[in-house]
Coordinates of C-alpha atoms in Angstrom, one line a residue:
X1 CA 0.0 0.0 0.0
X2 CA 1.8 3.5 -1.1
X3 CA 2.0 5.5 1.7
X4 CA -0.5 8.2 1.8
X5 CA 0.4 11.5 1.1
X6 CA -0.5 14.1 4.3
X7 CA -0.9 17.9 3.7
X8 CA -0.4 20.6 6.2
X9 CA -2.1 23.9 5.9
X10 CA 0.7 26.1 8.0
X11 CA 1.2 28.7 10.3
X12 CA 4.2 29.3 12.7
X13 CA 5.2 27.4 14.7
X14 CA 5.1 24.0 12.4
X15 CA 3.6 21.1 14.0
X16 CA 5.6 17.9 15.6
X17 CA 4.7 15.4 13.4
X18 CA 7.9 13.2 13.9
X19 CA 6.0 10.1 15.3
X20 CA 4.3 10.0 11.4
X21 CA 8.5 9.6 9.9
X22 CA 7.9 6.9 7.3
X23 CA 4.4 6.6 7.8
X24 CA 3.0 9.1 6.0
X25 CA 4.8 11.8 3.3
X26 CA 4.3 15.2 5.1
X27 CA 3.8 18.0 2.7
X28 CA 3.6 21.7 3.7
X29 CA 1.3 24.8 2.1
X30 CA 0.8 27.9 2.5
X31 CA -3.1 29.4 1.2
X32 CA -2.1 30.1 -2.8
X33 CA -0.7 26.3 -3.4
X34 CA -3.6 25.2 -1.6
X35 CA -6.0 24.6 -4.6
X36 CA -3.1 22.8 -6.6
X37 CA -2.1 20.5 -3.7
X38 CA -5.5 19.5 -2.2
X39 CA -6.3 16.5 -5.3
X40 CA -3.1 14.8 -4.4
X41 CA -3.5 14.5 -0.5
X42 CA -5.1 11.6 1.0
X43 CA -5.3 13.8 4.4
X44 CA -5.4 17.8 5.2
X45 CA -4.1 18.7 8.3
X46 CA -5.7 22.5 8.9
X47 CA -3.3 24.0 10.8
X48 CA -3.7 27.0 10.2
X49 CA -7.5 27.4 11.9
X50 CA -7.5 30.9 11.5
X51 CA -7.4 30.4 7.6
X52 CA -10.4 30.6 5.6
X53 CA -8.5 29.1 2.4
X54 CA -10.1 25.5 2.4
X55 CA -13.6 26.6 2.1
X56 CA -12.2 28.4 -1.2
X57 CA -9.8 26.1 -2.8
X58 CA -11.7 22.7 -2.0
X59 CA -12.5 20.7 -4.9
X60 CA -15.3 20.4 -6.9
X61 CA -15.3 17.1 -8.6
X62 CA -11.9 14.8 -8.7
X63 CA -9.9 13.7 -6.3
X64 CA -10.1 15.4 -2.5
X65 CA -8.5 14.2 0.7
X66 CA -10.7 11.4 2.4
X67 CA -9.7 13.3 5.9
X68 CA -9.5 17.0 7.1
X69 CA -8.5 17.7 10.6
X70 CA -8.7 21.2 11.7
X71 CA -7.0 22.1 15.0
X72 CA -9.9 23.7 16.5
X73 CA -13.1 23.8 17.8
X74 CA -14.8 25.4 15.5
X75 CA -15.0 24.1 11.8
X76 CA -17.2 27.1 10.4
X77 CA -13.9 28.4 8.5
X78 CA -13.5 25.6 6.4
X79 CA -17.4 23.7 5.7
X80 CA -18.3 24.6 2.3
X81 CA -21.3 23.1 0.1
X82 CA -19.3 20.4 -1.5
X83 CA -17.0 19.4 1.4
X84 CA -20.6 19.1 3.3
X85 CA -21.7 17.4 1.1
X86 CA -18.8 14.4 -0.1
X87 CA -17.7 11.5 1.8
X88 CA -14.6 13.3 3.2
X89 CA -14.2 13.1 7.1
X90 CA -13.8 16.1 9.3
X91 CA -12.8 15.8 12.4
X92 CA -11.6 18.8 15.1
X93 CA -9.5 19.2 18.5
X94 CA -12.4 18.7 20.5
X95 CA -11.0 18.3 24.2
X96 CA -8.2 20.3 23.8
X97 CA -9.6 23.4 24.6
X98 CA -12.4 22.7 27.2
X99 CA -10.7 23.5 31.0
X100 CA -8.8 26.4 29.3
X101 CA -11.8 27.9 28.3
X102 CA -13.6 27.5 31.0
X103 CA -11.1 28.9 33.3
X104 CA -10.4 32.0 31.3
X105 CA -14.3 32.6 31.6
X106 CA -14.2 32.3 35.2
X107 CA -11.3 34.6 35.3
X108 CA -13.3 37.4 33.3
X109 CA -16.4 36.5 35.8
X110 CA -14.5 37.3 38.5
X111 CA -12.4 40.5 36.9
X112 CA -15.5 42.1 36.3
X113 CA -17.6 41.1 39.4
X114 CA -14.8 42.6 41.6
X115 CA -14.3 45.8 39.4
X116 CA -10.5 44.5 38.6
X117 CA -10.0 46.6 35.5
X118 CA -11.4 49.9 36.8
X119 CA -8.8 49.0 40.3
X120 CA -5.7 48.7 37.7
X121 CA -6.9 51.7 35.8
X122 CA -6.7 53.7 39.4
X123 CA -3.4 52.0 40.2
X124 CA -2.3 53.8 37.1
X125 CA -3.2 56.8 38.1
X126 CA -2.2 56.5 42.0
X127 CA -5.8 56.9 42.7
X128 CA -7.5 55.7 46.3
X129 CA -10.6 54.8 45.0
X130 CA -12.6 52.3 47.0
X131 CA -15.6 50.9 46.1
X132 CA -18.1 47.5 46.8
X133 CA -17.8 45.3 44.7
X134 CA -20.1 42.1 43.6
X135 CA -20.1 38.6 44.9
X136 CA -20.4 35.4 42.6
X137 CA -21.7 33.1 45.0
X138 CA -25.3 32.9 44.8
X139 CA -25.7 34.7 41.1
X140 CA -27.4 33.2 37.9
X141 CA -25.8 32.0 34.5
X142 CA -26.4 30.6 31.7
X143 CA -24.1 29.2 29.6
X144 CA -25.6 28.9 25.8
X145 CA -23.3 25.7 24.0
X146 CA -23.9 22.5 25.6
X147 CA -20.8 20.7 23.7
X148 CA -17.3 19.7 26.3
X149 CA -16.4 24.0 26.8
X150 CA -19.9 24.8 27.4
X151 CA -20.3 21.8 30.3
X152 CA -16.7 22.2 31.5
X153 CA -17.9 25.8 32.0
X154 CA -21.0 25.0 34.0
X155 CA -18.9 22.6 35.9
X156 CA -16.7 25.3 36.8
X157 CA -18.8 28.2 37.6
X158 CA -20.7 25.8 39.9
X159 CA -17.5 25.6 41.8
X160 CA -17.8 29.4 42.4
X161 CA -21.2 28.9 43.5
X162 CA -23.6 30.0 40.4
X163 CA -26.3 28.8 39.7
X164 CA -25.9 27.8 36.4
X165 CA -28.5 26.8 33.3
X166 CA -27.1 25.0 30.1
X167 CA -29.2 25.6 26.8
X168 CA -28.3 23.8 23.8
X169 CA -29.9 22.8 20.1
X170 CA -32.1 20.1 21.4
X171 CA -33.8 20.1 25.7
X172 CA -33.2 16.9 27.5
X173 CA -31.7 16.1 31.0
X174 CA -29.7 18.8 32.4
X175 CA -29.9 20.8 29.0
X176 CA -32.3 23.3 28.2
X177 CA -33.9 23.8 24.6
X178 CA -33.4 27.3 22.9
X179 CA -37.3 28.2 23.8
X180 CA -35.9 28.4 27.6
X181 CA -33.3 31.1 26.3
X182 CA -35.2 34.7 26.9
X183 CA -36.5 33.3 29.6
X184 CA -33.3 32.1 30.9
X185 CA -31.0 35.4 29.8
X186 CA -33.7 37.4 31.7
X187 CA -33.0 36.0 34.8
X188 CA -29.3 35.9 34.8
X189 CA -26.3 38.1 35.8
X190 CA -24.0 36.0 33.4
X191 CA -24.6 35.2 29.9
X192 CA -22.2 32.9 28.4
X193 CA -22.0 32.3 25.0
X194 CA -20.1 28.9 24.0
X195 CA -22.0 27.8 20.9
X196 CA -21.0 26.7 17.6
X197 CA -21.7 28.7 14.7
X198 CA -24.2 27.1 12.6
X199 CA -27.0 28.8 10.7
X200 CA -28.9 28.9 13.3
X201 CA -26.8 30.6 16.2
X202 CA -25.4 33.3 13.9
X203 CA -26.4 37.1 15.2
X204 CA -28.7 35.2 18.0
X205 CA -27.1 38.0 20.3
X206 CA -28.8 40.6 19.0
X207 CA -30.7 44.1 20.2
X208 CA -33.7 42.2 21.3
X209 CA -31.6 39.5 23.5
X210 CA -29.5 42.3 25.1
X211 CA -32.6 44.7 25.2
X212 CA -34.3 41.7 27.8
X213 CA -31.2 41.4 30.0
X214 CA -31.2 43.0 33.7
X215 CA -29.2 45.8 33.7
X216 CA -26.6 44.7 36.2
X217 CA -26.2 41.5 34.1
X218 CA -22.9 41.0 32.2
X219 CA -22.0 39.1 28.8
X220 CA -18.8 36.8 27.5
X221 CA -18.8 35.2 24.5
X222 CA -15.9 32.8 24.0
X223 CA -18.0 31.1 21.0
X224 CA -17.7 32.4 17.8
X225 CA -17.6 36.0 17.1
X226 CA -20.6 36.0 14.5
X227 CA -22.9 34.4 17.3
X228 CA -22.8 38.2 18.3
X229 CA -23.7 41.6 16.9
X230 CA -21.3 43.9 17.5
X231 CA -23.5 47.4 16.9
X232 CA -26.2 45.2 19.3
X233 CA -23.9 44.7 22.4
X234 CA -21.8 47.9 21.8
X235 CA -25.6 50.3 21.8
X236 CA -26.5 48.0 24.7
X237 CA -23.6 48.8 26.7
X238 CA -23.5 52.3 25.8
X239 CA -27.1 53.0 27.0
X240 CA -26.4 50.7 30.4
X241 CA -28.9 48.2 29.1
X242 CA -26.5 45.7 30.7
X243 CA -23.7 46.4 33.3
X244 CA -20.8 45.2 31.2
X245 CA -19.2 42.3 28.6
X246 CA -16.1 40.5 27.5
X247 CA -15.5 39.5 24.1
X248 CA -12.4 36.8 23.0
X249 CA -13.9 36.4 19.3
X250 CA -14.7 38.8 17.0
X251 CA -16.3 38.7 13.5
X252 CA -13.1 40.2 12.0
X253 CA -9.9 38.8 13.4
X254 CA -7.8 40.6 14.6
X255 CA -9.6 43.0 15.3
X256 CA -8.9 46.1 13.1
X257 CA -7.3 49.1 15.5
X258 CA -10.1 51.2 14.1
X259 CA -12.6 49.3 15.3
X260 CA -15.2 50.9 17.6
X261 CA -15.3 48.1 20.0
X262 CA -12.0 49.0 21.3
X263 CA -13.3 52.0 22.8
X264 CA -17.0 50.9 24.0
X265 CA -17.6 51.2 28.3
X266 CA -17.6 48.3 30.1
X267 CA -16.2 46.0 27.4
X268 CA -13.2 43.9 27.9
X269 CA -11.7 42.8 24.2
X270 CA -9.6 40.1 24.4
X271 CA -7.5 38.4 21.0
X272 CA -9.2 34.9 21.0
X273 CA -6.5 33.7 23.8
X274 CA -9.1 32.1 26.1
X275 CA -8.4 28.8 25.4
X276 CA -4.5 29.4 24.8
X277 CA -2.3 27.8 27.8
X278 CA 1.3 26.8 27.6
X279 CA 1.9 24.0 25.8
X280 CA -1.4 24.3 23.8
X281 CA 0.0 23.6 20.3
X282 CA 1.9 20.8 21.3
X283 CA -1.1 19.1 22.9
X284 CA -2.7 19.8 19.2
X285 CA 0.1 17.7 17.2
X286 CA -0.4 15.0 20.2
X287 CA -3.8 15.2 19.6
X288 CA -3.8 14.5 15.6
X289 CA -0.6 12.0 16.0
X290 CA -3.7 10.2 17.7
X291 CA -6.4 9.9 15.4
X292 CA -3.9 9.8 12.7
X293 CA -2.9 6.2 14.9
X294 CA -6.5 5.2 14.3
X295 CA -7.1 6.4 10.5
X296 CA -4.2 4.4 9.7
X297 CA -4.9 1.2 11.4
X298 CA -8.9 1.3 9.9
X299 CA -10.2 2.3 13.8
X300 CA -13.2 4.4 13.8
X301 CA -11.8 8.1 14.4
X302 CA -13.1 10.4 17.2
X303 CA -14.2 13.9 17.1
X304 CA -16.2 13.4 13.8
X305 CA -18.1 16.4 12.9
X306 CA -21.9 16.3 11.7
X307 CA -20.9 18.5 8.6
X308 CA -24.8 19.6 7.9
X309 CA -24.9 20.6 11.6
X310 CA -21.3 21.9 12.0
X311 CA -20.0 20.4 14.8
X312 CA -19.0 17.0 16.8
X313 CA -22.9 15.4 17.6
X314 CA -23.5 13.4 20.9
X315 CA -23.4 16.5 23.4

């Protein structure tokens, strides 16, 4: 059996693929070769996640990889009508990214429920400025994504003693369907949004949502940045419809230095880091080292995404 020919989309720093020496024939590409490359590869390693270069220079008819691994969560930057629609595997770094996340939103729970960037702001300025501040313990969320980051972020702002409501595409135990949502955001001081982006979820954060929040309530979204509008939460804010929000993802990325969100009140902009720790890339070629262990040996791969829905089903 020749041995199969894998692609890597890349970005800096290259992944460790050394465990695949003589088992596969690793080729590297940059976004223009992409197109001329993708017939020849029997597997596409995205590595580049922030790339949108597959869902333009995938093939129509002819030959295509049989496997594409992107490694992230989300797989909205690649899907296109006729990867969705051929026999090609996806698969995505599901796992990976979950405690990370989870953490990071604790962290901006706590920031702005103790007024932390308004106390390094004053430290700045040598200013004595003391104030109350909010506790945690014994406040509402609800965290809207019921996949492994949206559960591991329940577990975790449990631990801090919220109350916390998980809504996700379909209701069942311990998940709430998207009719509980209104009700659900109007009741909470955190709304977190974790969801995939999918048809469905895109620009469900929107002037009405915000409009039905309490107005010491707070937002994050750690999803995907269309899953928000930006005018919505930025008039929202400005008026004091809500108390205050955190953005990691944004529609554009990175986020242009002209863009108005930098300077909206009581927003904390952050450049899609929350699920970045030490080590994280590494963990990523581990990761696909892996399932490329399984592809090769015939084994049923993990983290196969439902490409009409748009992510991994089963959560």
């Amino acid at each position: 059996m020749p041995t199969p020919t894998l692609l890597v989309l890349d970005a800096e720093p290259l992944p460790r693929l050394g465990r695949l020496t003589g088992r596969a024939r690793i080729e590297h590409t940059d976004a223009a070769a992409l197109a001329e490359r993708l017939p020849h590869a029997d597997v596409l390693l995205v590595w580049d996640f922030t790339s949108h270069a597959v869902r333009a220079a995938w093939p129509g008819d002819g030959p295509r990889p049989r496997w594409v691994h992107t490694a992230s969560a989300g797989v909205d930057h690649l899907m296109c009508p006729e990867l969705a629609a051929g026999d090609t595997v996806v698969t995505n770094a599901r796992g990976i990214f979950d405690q990370p996340i989870a953490e990071y939103v604790a962290a901006l729970v706590l920031a702005m429920a103790k007024d932390l960037p308004r106390t390094l702001e004053f430290q700045r300025e040598r200013a004595w400025r003391h104030r109350e501040s909010q506790k945690v313990t014994g406040g509402r969320a609800v965290v809207v994504g019921s996949g492994p980051i949206g559960r591991a972020i329940v577990r975790t702002l449990k631990a801090l003693g919220v109350t916390t409501a998980l809504v996700g595409r379909t209701p069942r135990t311990g998940v709430h369907g998207p009719d509980d949502l209104d009700r659900l955001m109007a009741r909470a001081d955190w709304v977190i949004a974790a969801a995939p982006l999918t048809e469905q979820t895109h620009g469900m954060f929107d002037s009405r949502r915000f409009g039905m929040m309490q107005p010491s309530a707070r937002f994050v979204n750690v999803g995907r940045g269309p899953l928000v509008v930006a005018e919505a939460l930025a008039e929202a804010l400005a008026k004091r419809w809500i108390a205050g929000a955190a953005l990691d993802v944004f529609d554009a990325e990175p986020l242009p230095p002209d863009s108005p969100l930098w300077q909206v009140p009581n927003l904390i902009v952050s450049p899609h880091m929350s699920g970045d720790t030490v080590g994280w890339r590494d963990e990523l070629g581990a990761q696909f080292v892996e399932l490329y262990d399984a592809w090769e040996a015939g084994r049923p791969l993990p983290n196969v995404v439902d490409k009409q829905r748009g992510y991994v089903p089963g959560h």
